[in-house]
Coordinates of N, CA, C and O in Angstrom, one line a residue:
M1 N 76.5 96.0 84.4 CA 78.2 96.2 84.7 C 78.4 97.6 84.8 O 79.3 98.0 85.6
T2 N 77.6 98.8 84.1 CA 77.8 100.1 84.2 C 77.3 100.3 85.7 O 77.9 101.4 86.2
I3 N 76.3 99.9 86.1 CA 75.9 100.3 87.4 C 76.9 99.8 88.6 O 77.2 100.7 89.2
D4 N 77.2 98.7 88.5 CA 78.7 98.1 89.3 C 79.7 99.0 89.2 O 80.2 99.3 90.1
F5 N 80.3 99.3 88.1 CA 81.2 100.2 87.9 C 81.3 101.7 88.7 O 82.0 102.0 89.1
G6 N 79.9 102.1 88.4 CA 79.5 103.4 88.9 C 79.6 103.5 90.4 O 80.0 104.4 91.0
L7 N 79.4 102.1 90.8 CA 79.3 102.0 92.4 C 80.7 102.0 92.7 O 80.9 102.5 93.9
R8 N 81.4 101.3 92.0 CA 83.0 101.4 92.6 C 83.5 102.5 92.4 O 84.4 103.0 93.2
Q9 N 83.3 103.2 91.3 CA 83.8 104.8 91.3 C 83.3 105.7 92.5 O 84.3 106.5 93.1
T10 N 82.2 105.5 92.8 CA 81.7 106.4 94.2 C 82.4 105.9 95.2 O 82.7 106.6 96.0
E11 N 82.3 104.6 95.4 CA 83.3 104.0 96.7 C 84.6 104.6 96.5 O 85.1 104.9 97.5
F12 N 85.3 104.3 95.3 CA 86.6 104.9 95.2 C 86.8 106.5 95.8 O 87.6 106.8 96.6
A13 N 85.8 107.2 95.4 CA 85.7 108.5 95.5 C 85.5 109.0 97.0 O 86.5 109.7 97.6
A14 N 84.7 108.2 97.8 CA 84.5 108.4 99.0 C 85.6 108.1 100.0 O 86.0 108.6 100.8
R15 N 86.2 106.8 99.5 CA 87.6 106.5 100.3 C 88.8 107.7 100.2 O 89.6 107.5 101.0
N16 N 88.7 108.3 99.2 CA 89.9 109.1 98.7 C 89.5 110.7 98.9 O 90.1 111.6 98.4
G17 N 88.4 110.9 99.6 CA 88.2 112.2 99.7 C 87.7 113.2 98.5 O 88.0 114.4 98.4
M18 N 87.0 112.4 97.5 CA 86.8 113.0 96.2 C 85.4 113.0 96.2 O 84.7 112.3 96.7
H19 N 84.8 113.6 95.0 CA 83.5 113.7 94.5 C 83.7 112.6 93.2 O 84.6 112.6 92.5
P20 N 82.2 112.2 93.4 CA 82.2 110.9 92.0 C 82.6 111.8 90.5 O 83.4 111.0 90.1
T21 N 82.5 113.1 90.4 CA 82.8 113.8 89.2 C 84.1 113.8 89.2 O 84.8 113.5 87.9
D22 N 85.0 114.0 90.2 CA 86.3 114.0 90.1 C 87.2 112.7 89.6 O 88.0 112.8 88.9
V23 N 86.4 111.6 89.9 CA 86.9 110.1 89.5 C 86.6 110.3 87.8 O 87.7 109.7 87.3
R24 N 85.4 110.6 87.4 CA 85.2 110.8 85.9 C 86.0 111.8 85.4 O 86.5 111.3 84.3
A25 N 86.4 112.9 86.1 CA 87.5 113.7 85.6 C 88.9 112.9 85.1 O 89.6 112.9 84.2
L26 N 89.4 112.0 86.2 CA 90.7 111.5 86.3 C 90.6 110.5 85.0 O 91.5 110.3 84.3
I27 N 89.4 109.7 84.8 CA 89.3 108.8 83.8 C 89.5 109.5 82.7 O 90.1 109.1 81.6
F28 N 88.6 110.5 82.3 CA 88.9 111.2 81.1 C 90.2 111.6 81.0 O 90.5 111.4 79.5
L29 N 90.8 112.3 81.9 CA 92.3 112.7 81.6 C 93.2 111.7 81.2 O 94.1 111.7 80.3
L30 N 93.1 110.2 81.8 CA 94.0 109.3 81.6 C 93.5 108.8 80.1 O 94.5 108.2 79.3
D31 N 92.1 108.7 79.7 CA 92.1 108.4 78.4 C 92.4 109.3 77.4 O 93.1 109.0 76.4
A32 N 92.5 110.5 77.8 CA 93.2 111.7 76.9 C 94.7 111.2 76.7 O 95.2 111.5 75.6
A33 N 95.6 111.0 77.8 CA 96.9 110.7 77.7 C 96.9 109.5 77.2 O 98.0 109.3 76.1
R34 N 96.4 108.5 77.0 CA 96.4 107.3 76.3 C 96.4 107.7 74.8 O 96.9 106.9 73.8
A35 N 95.3 108.5 74.4 CA 95.1 108.7 73.0 C 96.0 109.9 72.7 O 96.0 110.3 71.4
A36 N 97.1 110.4 73.4 CA 98.0 111.5 72.9 C 97.2 112.6 72.6 O 97.5 113.5 71.7
E37 N 96.1 112.9 73.4 CA 94.9 114.0 73.2 C 95.5 115.3 74.3 O 95.5 115.0 75.1
P38 N 95.9 116.3 73.8 CA 96.1 117.3 74.7 C 94.9 117.6 75.7 O 93.8 117.6 75.3
A39 N 95.1 117.3 77.0 CA 94.1 117.3 78.2 C 94.1 118.9 78.6 O 94.9 119.3 79.4
T40 N 93.2 119.6 78.1 CA 93.0 121.2 78.5 C 91.8 121.1 79.3 O 90.8 120.4 79.3
A41 N 91.6 122.4 80.0 CA 90.3 122.4 80.8 C 89.1 122.3 79.9 O 88.0 121.8 80.3
G42 N 89.3 123.0 78.7 CA 88.1 123.1 77.9 C 87.7 121.8 77.4 O 86.4 121.3 77.2
L43 N 88.5 120.9 77.2 CA 88.4 119.3 76.7 C 87.7 118.8 77.8 O 86.8 118.0 77.8
L44 N 88.1 118.8 79.2 CA 87.6 118.2 80.3 C 86.2 118.7 80.5 O 85.1 117.9 80.6
G45 N 86.0 119.9 80.4 CA 84.6 120.6 80.8 C 83.7 119.8 79.6 O 82.3 119.7 80.0
A46 N 84.2 119.9 78.5 CA 83.1 119.2 77.4 C 82.8 117.6 77.6 O 81.7 117.4 77.5
R47 N 83.8 117.0 78.1 CA 83.6 115.6 78.4 C 82.6 115.4 79.5 O 81.9 114.5 79.6
L48 N 82.6 116.3 80.5 CA 82.1 116.1 81.9 C 80.7 116.9 81.6 O 79.6 116.9 82.3
G49 N 80.6 117.7 80.5 CA 79.2 118.5 80.4 C 79.1 119.6 81.4 O 78.0 119.8 82.0
L50 N 80.4 120.1 81.8 CA 80.3 121.2 82.9 C 80.5 122.7 82.3 O 81.5 122.5 81.2
N51 N 80.3 123.6 82.9 CA 80.5 124.8 82.3 C 82.0 125.2 83.1 O 82.6 124.6 83.7
S52 N 82.4 126.4 82.5 CA 83.9 126.6 82.8 C 84.0 126.8 84.4 O 85.1 126.4 84.9
A53 N 83.2 127.4 85.2 CA 83.3 127.4 86.6 C 83.4 126.0 87.3 O 84.0 125.7 88.3
G54 N 82.5 125.0 86.8 CA 82.3 123.9 87.4 C 83.8 123.1 86.9 O 83.9 122.4 87.7
T55 N 84.1 123.2 85.9 CA 85.3 122.6 85.6 C 86.7 123.0 86.2 O 87.3 122.2 86.7
T56 N 86.7 124.2 86.4 CA 87.9 124.9 87.5 C 87.5 124.3 88.7 O 88.8 124.0 89.3
A57 N 86.3 124.2 89.0 CA 86.2 123.6 90.7 C 86.7 122.2 90.6 O 87.4 121.9 91.6
V58 N 86.3 121.5 89.8 CA 86.9 120.1 89.7 C 88.6 120.1 89.8 O 89.2 119.3 90.2
I59 N 89.0 120.9 88.7 CA 90.5 120.7 88.7 C 90.9 121.2 89.9 O 92.1 120.6 90.3
D60 N 90.6 122.5 90.6 CA 91.1 122.7 91.6 C 91.1 121.9 92.8 O 92.1 121.5 93.7
R61 N 90.0 121.0 92.8 CA 90.0 119.8 94.1 C 91.0 118.9 93.5 O 91.7 118.3 94.4
L62 N 91.1 118.4 92.6 CA 91.9 117.5 92.1 C 93.4 117.9 92.3 O 94.2 117.2 92.9
E63 N 93.6 119.3 91.9 CA 95.1 119.7 92.3 C 95.3 119.8 93.6 O 96.4 119.5 94.1
R64 N 94.3 120.3 94.4 CA 94.6 120.4 96.0 C 94.9 118.7 96.8 O 95.8 118.8 97.5
L65 N 94.2 117.9 95.9 CA 94.3 116.5 96.4 C 95.7 115.8 96.0 O 96.3 114.7 96.3
G66 N 96.5 116.7 95.0 CA 97.8 116.0 94.4 C 97.5 115.0 93.2 O 98.4 114.7 92.8
H67 N 96.2 115.1 92.7 CA 96.0 114.1 91.7 C 96.3 114.6 90.4 O 96.7 114.0 89.4
V68 N 96.2 116.0 90.1 CA 96.5 116.7 88.9 C 97.2 117.9 89.0 O 97.2 118.4 90.0
A69 N 98.1 117.9 88.1 CA 99.0 119.2 87.9 C 98.8 120.0 86.7 O 98.1 119.6 85.4
R70 N 98.8 121.4 87.0 CA 98.5 122.1 85.6 C 100.0 122.3 85.4 O 100.9 122.9 85.7
V71 N 99.9 122.2 84.0 CA 101.6 122.4 83.2 C 101.3 123.1 81.8 O 100.4 122.9 81.2
R72 N 102.2 123.8 81.6 CA 102.3 124.5 80.3 C 102.7 123.8 79.2 O 103.7 122.8 79.4
D73 N 101.9 123.6 78.2 CA 102.1 123.0 76.9 C 103.6 123.5 76.5 O 104.1 124.5 76.3
E74 N 104.4 122.2 76.0 CA 105.9 122.7 75.4 C 105.7 123.3 74.1 O 106.6 124.0 73.8
H75 N 104.6 123.0 73.4 CA 104.6 123.7 72.1 C 104.0 124.8 72.0 O 104.4 125.6 70.7
D76 N 103.1 124.9 72.8 CA 102.4 126.5 72.8 C 102.3 126.9 74.3 O 101.5 126.6 75.2
R77 N 103.3 127.6 74.9 CA 103.6 128.2 76.2 C 102.4 128.9 76.8 O 102.1 129.0 78.1
R78 N 101.3 129.4 75.7 CA 100.2 129.9 76.3 C 99.2 129.0 76.9 O 98.4 129.6 77.6
R79 N 99.4 128.0 76.5 CA 98.0 126.8 76.8 C 98.5 126.0 77.9 O 99.8 125.7 78.2
I80 N 97.6 125.8 79.0 CA 97.8 125.0 80.0 C 97.2 123.8 79.8 O 95.8 123.5 79.4
L81 N 98.0 122.7 80.2 CA 97.4 121.4 79.9 C 97.3 120.6 81.5 O 97.9 120.9 82.4
L82 N 96.4 119.7 81.5 CA 96.2 119.0 82.7 C 97.2 117.7 82.6 O 96.7 116.8 81.6
R83 N 97.8 117.0 83.5 CA 98.5 115.9 83.9 C 98.2 115.2 85.0 O 98.0 115.8 86.0
V84 N 97.6 114.1 85.1 CA 97.5 113.1 86.2 C 98.6 112.8 86.8 O 99.8 112.3 86.3
E85 N 98.9 113.0 88.0 CA 100.2 112.5 88.5 C 100.4 111.2 88.9 O 99.3 110.5 89.1
P86 N 101.6 110.7 88.9 CA 102.0 109.3 89.2 C 101.2 108.8 90.3 O 100.6 107.5 90.5
A87 N 101.0 109.6 91.6 CA 100.6 108.9 92.7 C 99.2 108.6 92.6 O 98.7 107.8 93.1
A88 N 98.4 109.3 91.7 CA 96.9 109.2 91.4 C 96.8 108.2 90.5 O 95.8 107.2 90.9
I89 N 97.7 107.9 89.4 CA 97.7 106.4 88.8 C 97.8 105.3 89.5 O 97.2 104.4 89.5
R90 N 98.8 105.4 90.9 CA 98.9 104.4 91.4 C 97.8 104.1 92.3 O 97.5 103.0 92.7
L91 N 97.3 105.1 93.0 CA 96.0 105.0 93.7 C 94.8 104.2 93.1 O 94.4 103.3 93.4
G92 N 94.7 104.5 91.8 CA 93.7 104.0 91.1 C 94.2 102.6 90.7 O 93.0 101.8 90.8
R93 N 95.5 102.4 90.3 CA 95.6 101.0 90.0 C 95.4 100.0 91.4 O 95.0 98.9 91.1
E94 N 95.8 100.5 92.4 CA 95.4 99.7 93.6 C 94.2 99.1 94.1 O 93.8 98.2 94.2
F95 N 93.3 100.4 93.6 CA 91.9 100.1 93.9 C 91.2 99.3 92.6 O 90.5 98.1 92.7
F96 N 91.4 99.7 91.4 CA 90.8 99.2 90.1 C 91.6 98.1 89.6 O 90.8 97.6 88.7
G97 N 92.7 98.0 89.8 CA 93.6 97.0 89.1 C 93.0 95.6 89.0 O 93.0 95.0 88.3
P98 N 92.7 95.2 90.4 CA 92.1 93.7 90.5 C 90.9 93.7 89.4 O 90.7 92.6 88.9
L99 N 90.2 94.6 89.4 CA 88.8 94.5 88.7 C 89.2 94.5 87.3 O 88.7 93.7 86.4
I100 N 90.3 95.3 86.9 CA 90.4 95.3 85.6 C 91.4 94.2 85.1 O 91.0 93.6 83.9
D101 N 92.1 93.6 86.0 CA 92.8 92.3 85.6 C 91.6 91.1 85.6 O 91.7 90.3 84.7
G102 N 90.5 91.3 86.3 CA 89.6 90.0 86.2 C 88.9 90.4 84.8 O 88.5 89.2 84.0
V103 N 88.6 91.4 84.5 CA 87.9 91.6 83.2 C 88.8 91.3 82.2 O 88.4 90.7 81.1
L104 N 90.0 91.6 82.2 CA 91.0 91.1 81.0 C 91.0 89.6 81.1 O 91.3 89.1 80.0
G105 N 90.8 89.2 82.2 CA 91.0 87.5 82.2 C 89.7 86.8 81.4 O 89.8 85.9 80.8
V106 N 88.5 87.5 81.7 CA 87.2 87.2 81.0 C 87.7 87.3 79.6 O 87.3 86.6 78.5
L107 N 88.1 88.5 79.3 CA 88.5 88.8 77.7 C 89.3 87.9 77.0 O 89.2 87.4 75.9
D108 N 90.3 87.5 77.9 CA 91.4 86.4 77.3 C 90.6 85.0 76.9 O 91.1 84.3 76.3
S109 N 89.5 84.7 77.7 CA 89.0 83.7 77.3 C 88.1 83.6 76.1 O 87.4 82.5 75.8
F110 N 87.8 84.8 75.1 CA 87.2 84.7 74.3 C 88.2 84.6 73.1 O 89.2 85.0 73.0
D111 N 87.6 84.0 72.1 CA 88.4 83.9 70.9 C 88.4 85.1 70.1 O 87.6 85.9 70.3
P112 N 89.4 85.3 68.9 CA 89.5 86.6 68.3 C 88.1 86.9 67.6 O 87.7 88.1 67.7
A113 N 87.4 86.0 67.2 CA 86.1 86.4 66.5 C 85.1 86.9 67.6 O 84.3 87.7 67.5
E114 N 85.3 86.1 68.9 CA 84.1 86.9 70.0 C 84.4 88.1 70.4 O 83.9 89.1 70.5
R115 N 85.9 88.4 70.5 CA 86.5 89.7 70.8 C 86.1 90.6 69.9 O 85.6 91.9 70.1
D116 N 86.0 90.3 68.3 CA 85.9 91.3 67.4 C 84.4 91.8 67.4 O 83.8 92.8 67.4
T117 N 83.3 90.6 68.2 CA 81.9 91.0 68.0 C 81.8 91.9 69.1 O 81.1 92.8 69.1
V118 N 82.4 91.8 70.5 CA 82.4 92.6 71.6 C 82.7 94.0 71.1 O 82.0 94.9 71.5
R119 N 83.8 94.1 70.4 CA 84.6 95.4 70.0 C 83.5 96.2 69.1 O 83.1 97.2 69.2
R120 N 82.9 95.6 68.3 CA 81.9 96.2 67.1 C 80.7 96.5 68.0 O 80.2 97.8 67.6
F121 N 80.4 95.5 69.0 CA 79.0 95.8 70.0 C 79.4 97.3 70.6 O 78.6 98.4 70.5
L122 N 80.5 97.2 71.4 CA 80.8 98.4 72.4 C 81.0 99.6 71.3 O 80.8 100.6 71.8
T123 N 81.6 99.4 70.3 CA 82.0 100.7 69.5 C 80.7 101.3 68.8 O 80.6 102.5 68.9
A124 N 79.8 100.4 68.4 CA 78.4 100.8 67.9 C 77.5 101.6 68.7 O 77.0 102.3 68.8
T125 N 77.9 100.9 70.1 CA 77.1 101.5 71.2 C 77.5 102.9 71.4 O 76.5 103.6 71.8
H126 N 78.8 103.0 71.6 CA 79.3 104.3 72.3 C 78.8 105.3 71.0 O 78.5 106.6 71.3
A127 N 78.9 104.9 69.7 CA 78.7 106.1 68.6 C 77.1 106.3 68.9 O 76.5 107.4 68.8
V128 N 76.1 105.4 69.2 CA 74.8 105.8 69.6 C 74.6 106.9 70.7 O 74.1 107.9 70.4
F129 N 75.5 106.7 71.7 CA 75.2 107.5 72.7 C 76.2 108.9 72.6 O 75.5 110.0 72.7
A130 N 77.1 108.9 71.7 CA 77.7 110.0 71.3 C 76.9 110.8 70.3 O 77.2 112.2 70.1
S131 N 76.2 110.3 69.5 CA 75.5 111.0 68.7 C 74.2 111.5 69.1 O 73.6 112.6 68.5
E132 N 73.7 111.3 70.3 CA 72.4 111.7 71.0 C 73.0 113.0 71.8 O 74.0 113.1 72.6
P133 N 72.1 114.2 71.6 CA 72.6 115.3 72.4 C 72.3 115.1 73.9 O 71.3 114.2 74.3
R134 N 73.2 115.8 74.6 CA 73.1 115.5 76.1 C 72.1 116.3 76.6 O 71.5 117.1 76.2
P135 N 71.2 115.6 77.6 CA 70.1 116.3 78.2 C 70.5 117.6 78.8 O 71.3 117.7 79.3

């Protein structure tokens, strides 16, 4: 499943003039927005495992493509936040929406106990990956 999703991300990137890292960046930024987590360049760089120059290059590419905007934090005007633009969200939904709907359909076929088991497995697996230092 991970390989299939990675291949779809690569296909999406190629179709839209992006680098695969750009797609991962958008996913991280959308995840941060869903979690109400301020999305800064530092956060994005840490999630992508990039240095400052690499992170800036990703943000610059995404901004040139109109997928991301740099906006001032309303609470701290010195801080710049990253926002995924609505057009980028629509583009992602057009491509990934049918896949997400299919996965949700599969999930709906599971009873609550099965969903709990899947959630526990994925949460525990994520914790294993998060606890290991990156190479």
